[in-house]
Short mmCIF file of C-alpha atoms in Angstrom, two decimals:
data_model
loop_
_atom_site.label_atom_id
_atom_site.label_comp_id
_atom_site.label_asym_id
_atom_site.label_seq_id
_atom_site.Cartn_x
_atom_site.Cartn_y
_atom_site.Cartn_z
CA UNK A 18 -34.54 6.76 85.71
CA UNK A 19 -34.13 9.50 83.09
CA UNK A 20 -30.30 9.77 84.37
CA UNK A 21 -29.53 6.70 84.24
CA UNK A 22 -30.93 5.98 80.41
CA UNK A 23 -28.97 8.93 79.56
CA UNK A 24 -25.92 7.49 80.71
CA UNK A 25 -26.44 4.13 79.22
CA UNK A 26 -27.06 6.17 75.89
CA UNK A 27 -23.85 7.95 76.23
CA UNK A 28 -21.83 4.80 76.98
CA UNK A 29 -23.34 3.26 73.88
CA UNK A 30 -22.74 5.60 72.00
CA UNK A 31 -19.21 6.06 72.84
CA UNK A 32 -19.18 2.13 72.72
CA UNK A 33 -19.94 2.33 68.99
CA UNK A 34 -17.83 5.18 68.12
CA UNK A 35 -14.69 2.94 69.33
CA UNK A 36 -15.83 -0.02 67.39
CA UNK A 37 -16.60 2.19 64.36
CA UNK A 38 -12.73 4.18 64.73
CA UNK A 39 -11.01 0.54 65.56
CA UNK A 40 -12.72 -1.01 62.81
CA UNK A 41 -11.82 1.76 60.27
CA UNK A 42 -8.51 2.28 61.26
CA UNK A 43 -7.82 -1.68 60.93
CA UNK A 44 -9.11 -1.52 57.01
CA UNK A 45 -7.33 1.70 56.33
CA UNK A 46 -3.84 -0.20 57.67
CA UNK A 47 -4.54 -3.01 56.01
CA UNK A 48 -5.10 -1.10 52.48
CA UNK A 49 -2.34 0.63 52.98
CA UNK A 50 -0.06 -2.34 53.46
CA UNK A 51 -1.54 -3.67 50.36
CA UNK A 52 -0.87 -0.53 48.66
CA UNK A 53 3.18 -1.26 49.80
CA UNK A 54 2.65 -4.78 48.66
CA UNK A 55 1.33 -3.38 45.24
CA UNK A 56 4.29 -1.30 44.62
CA UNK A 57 6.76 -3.78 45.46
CA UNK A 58 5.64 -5.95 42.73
CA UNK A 59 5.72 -3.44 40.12
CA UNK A 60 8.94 -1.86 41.21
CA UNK A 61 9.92 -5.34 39.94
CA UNK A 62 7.95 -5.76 37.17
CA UNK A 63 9.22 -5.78 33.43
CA UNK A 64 6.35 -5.53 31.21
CA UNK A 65 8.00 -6.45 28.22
CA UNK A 66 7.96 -9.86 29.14
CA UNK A 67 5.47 -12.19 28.29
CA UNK A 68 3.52 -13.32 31.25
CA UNK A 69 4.26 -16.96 30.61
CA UNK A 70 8.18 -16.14 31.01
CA UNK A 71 7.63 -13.96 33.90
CA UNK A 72 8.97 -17.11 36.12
CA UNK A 73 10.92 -16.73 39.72
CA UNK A 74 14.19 -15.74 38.07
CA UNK A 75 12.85 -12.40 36.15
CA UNK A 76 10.50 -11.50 38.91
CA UNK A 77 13.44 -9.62 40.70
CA UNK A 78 15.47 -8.35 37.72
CA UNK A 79 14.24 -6.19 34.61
CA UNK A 80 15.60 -7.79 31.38
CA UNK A 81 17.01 -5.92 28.20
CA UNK A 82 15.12 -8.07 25.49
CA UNK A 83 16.75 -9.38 22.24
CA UNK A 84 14.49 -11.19 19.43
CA UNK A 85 16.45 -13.01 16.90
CA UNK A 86 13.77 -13.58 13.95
CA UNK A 87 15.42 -16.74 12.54
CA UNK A 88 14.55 -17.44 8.34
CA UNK A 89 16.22 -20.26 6.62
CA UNK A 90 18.36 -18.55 4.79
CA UNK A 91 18.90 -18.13 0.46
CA UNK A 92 21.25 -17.60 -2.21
CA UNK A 93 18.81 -14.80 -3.77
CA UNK A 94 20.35 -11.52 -2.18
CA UNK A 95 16.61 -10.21 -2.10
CA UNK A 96 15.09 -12.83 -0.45
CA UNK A 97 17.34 -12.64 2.68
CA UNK A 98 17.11 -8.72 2.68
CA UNK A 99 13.37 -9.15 3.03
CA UNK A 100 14.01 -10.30 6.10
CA UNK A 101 15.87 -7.48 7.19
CA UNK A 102 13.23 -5.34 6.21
CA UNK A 103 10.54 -7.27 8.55
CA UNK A 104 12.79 -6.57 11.35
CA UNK A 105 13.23 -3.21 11.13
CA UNK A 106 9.50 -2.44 10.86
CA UNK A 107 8.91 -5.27 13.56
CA UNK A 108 11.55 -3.22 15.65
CA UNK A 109 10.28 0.66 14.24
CA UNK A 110 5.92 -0.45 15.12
CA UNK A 111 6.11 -3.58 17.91
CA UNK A 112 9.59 -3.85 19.43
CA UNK A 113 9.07 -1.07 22.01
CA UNK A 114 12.47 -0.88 23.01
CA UNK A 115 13.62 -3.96 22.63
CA UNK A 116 16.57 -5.17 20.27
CA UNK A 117 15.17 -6.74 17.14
CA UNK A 118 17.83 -9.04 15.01
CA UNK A 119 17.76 -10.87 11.97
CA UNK A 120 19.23 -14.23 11.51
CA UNK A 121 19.38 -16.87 9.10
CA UNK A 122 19.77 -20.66 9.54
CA UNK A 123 22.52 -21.22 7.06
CA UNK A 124 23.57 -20.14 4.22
CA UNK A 125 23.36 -16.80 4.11
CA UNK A 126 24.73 -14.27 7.45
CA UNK A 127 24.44 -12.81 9.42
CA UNK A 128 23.88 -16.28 11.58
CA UNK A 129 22.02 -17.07 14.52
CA UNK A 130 25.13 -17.15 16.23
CA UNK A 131 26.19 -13.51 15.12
CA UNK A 132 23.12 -12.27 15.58
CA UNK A 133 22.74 -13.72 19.40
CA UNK A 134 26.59 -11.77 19.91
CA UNK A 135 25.49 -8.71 18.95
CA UNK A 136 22.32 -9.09 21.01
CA UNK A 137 24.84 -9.51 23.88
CA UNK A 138 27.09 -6.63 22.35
CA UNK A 139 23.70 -4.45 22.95
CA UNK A 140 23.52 -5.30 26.59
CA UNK A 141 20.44 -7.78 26.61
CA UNK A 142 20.20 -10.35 29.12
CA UNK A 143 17.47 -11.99 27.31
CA UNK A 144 17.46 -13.35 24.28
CA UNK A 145 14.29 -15.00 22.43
CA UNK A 146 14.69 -17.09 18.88
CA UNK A 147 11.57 -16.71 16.78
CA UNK A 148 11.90 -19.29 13.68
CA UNK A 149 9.98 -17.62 10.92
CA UNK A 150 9.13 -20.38 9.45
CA UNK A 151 5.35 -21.58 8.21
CA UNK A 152 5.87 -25.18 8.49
CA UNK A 153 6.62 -26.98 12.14
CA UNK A 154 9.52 -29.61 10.38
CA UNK A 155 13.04 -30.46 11.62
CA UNK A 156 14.13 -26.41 10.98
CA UNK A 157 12.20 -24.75 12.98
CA UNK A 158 11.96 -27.55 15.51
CA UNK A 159 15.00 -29.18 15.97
CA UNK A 160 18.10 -27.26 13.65
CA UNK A 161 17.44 -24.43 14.75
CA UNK A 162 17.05 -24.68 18.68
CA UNK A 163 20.09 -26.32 18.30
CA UNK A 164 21.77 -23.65 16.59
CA UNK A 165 20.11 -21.24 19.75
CA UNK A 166 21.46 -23.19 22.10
CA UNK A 167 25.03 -23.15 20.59
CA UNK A 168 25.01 -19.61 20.78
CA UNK A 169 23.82 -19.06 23.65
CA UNK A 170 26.48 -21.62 25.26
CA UNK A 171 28.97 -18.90 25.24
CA UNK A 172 26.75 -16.55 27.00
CA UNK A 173 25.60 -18.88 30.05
CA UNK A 174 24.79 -15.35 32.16
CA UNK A 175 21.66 -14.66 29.25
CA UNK A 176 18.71 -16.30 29.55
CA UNK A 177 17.37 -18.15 26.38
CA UNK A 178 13.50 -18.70 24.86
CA UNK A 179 12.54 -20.57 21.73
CA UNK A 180 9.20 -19.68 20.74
CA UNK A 181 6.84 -21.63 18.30
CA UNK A 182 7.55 -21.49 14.70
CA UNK A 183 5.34 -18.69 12.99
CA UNK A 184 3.43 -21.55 11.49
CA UNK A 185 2.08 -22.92 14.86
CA UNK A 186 -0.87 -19.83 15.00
CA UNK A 187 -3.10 -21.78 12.54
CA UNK A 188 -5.73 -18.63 12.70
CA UNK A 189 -3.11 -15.93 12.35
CA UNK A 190 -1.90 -18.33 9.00
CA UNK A 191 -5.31 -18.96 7.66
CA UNK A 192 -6.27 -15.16 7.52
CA UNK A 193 -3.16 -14.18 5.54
CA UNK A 194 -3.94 -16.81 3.18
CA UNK A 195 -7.41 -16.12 2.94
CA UNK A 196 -6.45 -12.36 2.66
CA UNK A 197 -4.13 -13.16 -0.33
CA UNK A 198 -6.79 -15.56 -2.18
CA UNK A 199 -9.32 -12.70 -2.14
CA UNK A 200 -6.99 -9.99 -3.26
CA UNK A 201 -5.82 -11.93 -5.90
CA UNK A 202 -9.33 -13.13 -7.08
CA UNK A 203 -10.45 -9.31 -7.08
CA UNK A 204 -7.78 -7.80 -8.84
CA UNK A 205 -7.65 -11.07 -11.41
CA UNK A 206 -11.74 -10.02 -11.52
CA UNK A 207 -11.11 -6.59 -12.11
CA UNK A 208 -8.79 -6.98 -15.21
CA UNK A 209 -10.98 -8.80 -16.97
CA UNK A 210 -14.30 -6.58 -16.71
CA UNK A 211 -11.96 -3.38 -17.89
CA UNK A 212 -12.52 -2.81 -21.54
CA UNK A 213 -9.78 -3.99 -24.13
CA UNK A 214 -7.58 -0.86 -24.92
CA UNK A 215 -8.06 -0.17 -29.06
CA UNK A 216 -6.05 -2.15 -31.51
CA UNK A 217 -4.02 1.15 -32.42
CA UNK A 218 -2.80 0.70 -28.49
CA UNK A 219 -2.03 -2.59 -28.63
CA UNK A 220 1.65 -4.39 -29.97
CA UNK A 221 -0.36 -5.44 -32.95
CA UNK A 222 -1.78 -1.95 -33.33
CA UNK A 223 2.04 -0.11 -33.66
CA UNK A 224 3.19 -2.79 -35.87
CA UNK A 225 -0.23 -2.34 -38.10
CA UNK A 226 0.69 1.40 -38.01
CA UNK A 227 4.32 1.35 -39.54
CA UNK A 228 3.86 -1.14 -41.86
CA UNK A 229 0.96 1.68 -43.18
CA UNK A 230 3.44 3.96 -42.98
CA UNK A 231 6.10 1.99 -45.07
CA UNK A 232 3.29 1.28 -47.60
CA UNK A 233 2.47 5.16 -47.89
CA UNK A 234 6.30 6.33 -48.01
CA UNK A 235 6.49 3.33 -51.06
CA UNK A 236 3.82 4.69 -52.95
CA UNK A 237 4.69 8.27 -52.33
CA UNK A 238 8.39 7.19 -54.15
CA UNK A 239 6.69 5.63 -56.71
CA UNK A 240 4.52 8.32 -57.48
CA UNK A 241 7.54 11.11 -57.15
CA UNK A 242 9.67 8.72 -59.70
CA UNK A 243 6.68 8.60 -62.74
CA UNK A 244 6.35 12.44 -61.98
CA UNK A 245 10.27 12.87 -62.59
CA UNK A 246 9.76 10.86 -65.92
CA UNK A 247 7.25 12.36 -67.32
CA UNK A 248 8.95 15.80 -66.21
CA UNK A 249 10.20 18.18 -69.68
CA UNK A 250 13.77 17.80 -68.44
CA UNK A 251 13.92 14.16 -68.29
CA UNK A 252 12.52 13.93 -71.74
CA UNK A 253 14.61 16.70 -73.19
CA UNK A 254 17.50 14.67 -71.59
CA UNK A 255 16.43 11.28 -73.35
CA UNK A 256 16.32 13.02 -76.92
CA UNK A 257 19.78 14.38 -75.98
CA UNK A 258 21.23 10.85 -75.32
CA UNK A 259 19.09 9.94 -78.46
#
């Protein structure tokens, strides 16, 4: 009896070792083909795009990324270079390594259309129009698409995104102008509790100060001329005439 319990020990035992080894081996393949799965995907994976663009026909391809910020566009030289300067620290702290463009709706160039060219000229294969624009009006919804879409007509192998006008992120908006209200309210708060410099300071002051001086440099002459008269030569020169 002791034999035979022995051997129906050792066959359970070896039972449970096969189950255990069969069981372990099937999770181990199956990670690992989810490992190969895993790296497929990313091998394929652009992470500059926004997950909402990541759509069948990037899933396969890595894109170059152009952004075309798009303003309106103005005769005032500074107003337009302003722009420039948002893309270039948009490009220098966010862009990664994308190609960052500045374009302007009319008026002023370069245009949307120049811009999108040299976004080509650069070697991106996607190309997404921000309108940088606060209100959501005909510009930023309607002219300028259109304008996009003419440019992009004679690149048909780019793909193309219009994005909501900077005005659209209500939250994002109402911070900056809550931001600006306070500043300005401080610093307007600030000027007024400082104490008035003195008169002498002021533009009142300096013109108090050399009309003093005027009045001092009079009386001074006046005083040198009655000391010349009353001098012995001046008299001794009046009897002479005499």
């Amino acid at each position: 009896a002791s034999g035979n319990s022995n051997s129906i020990g050792m066959h359970f035992f070896f039972f449970l070792y096969s189950v255990v080894g069969s069981s372990y081996a099937l999770q181990q393949s199956r990670f690992t083909n989810r490992v190969v799965k895993v790296a497929a995907v990313l091998e394929d994976f652009d992470p500059r795009l926004s997950p909402h663009e990541y759509d069948e026909t990037t899933k396969n391809t890595a894109k170059k990324v152009g952004v075309i910020v798009v303003d309106h566009g103005s005769k005032v030289e500074k107003a337009n270079r302003r722009l420039e300067d948002i893309c270039e620290m948009y490009a220098k702290d966010k862009g990664r390594d994308w190609i960052i463009r500045p374009a302007h709706m009319e008026i002023a160039s370069p245009s949307i259309s120049e811009a999108f060219d040299d976004c080509v000229a650069q070697g991106c294969d996607l190309v997404v129009c921000h309108p940088f624009f606060l209100g959501i009006g005909r510009h930023p919804t309607q002219d300028v698409p259109r304008l996009f879409a003419e440019a992009s007509a004679k690149h048909p192998q780019v793909q193309t995104i219009v994005t909501e006008p900077l005005g659209h992120d209500i939250p994002l908006i109402l911070n900056v102008v809550d931001n600006t209200v306070r500043s300005s309210i401080d610093q307007a708060l600030t000027s007024v509790s400082q104490e008035p410099p003195p008169f002498e300071e002021t533009f009142f002051g300096s013109i108090q100060a050399a009309m003093n001086e005027a009045m001092v440099s009079q009386e001074q002459l006046q005083q040198e001329k009655q000391l010349d008269l009353s001098s012995p030569q001046h008299q001794q020169s009046q009897y002479t005439n005499e």
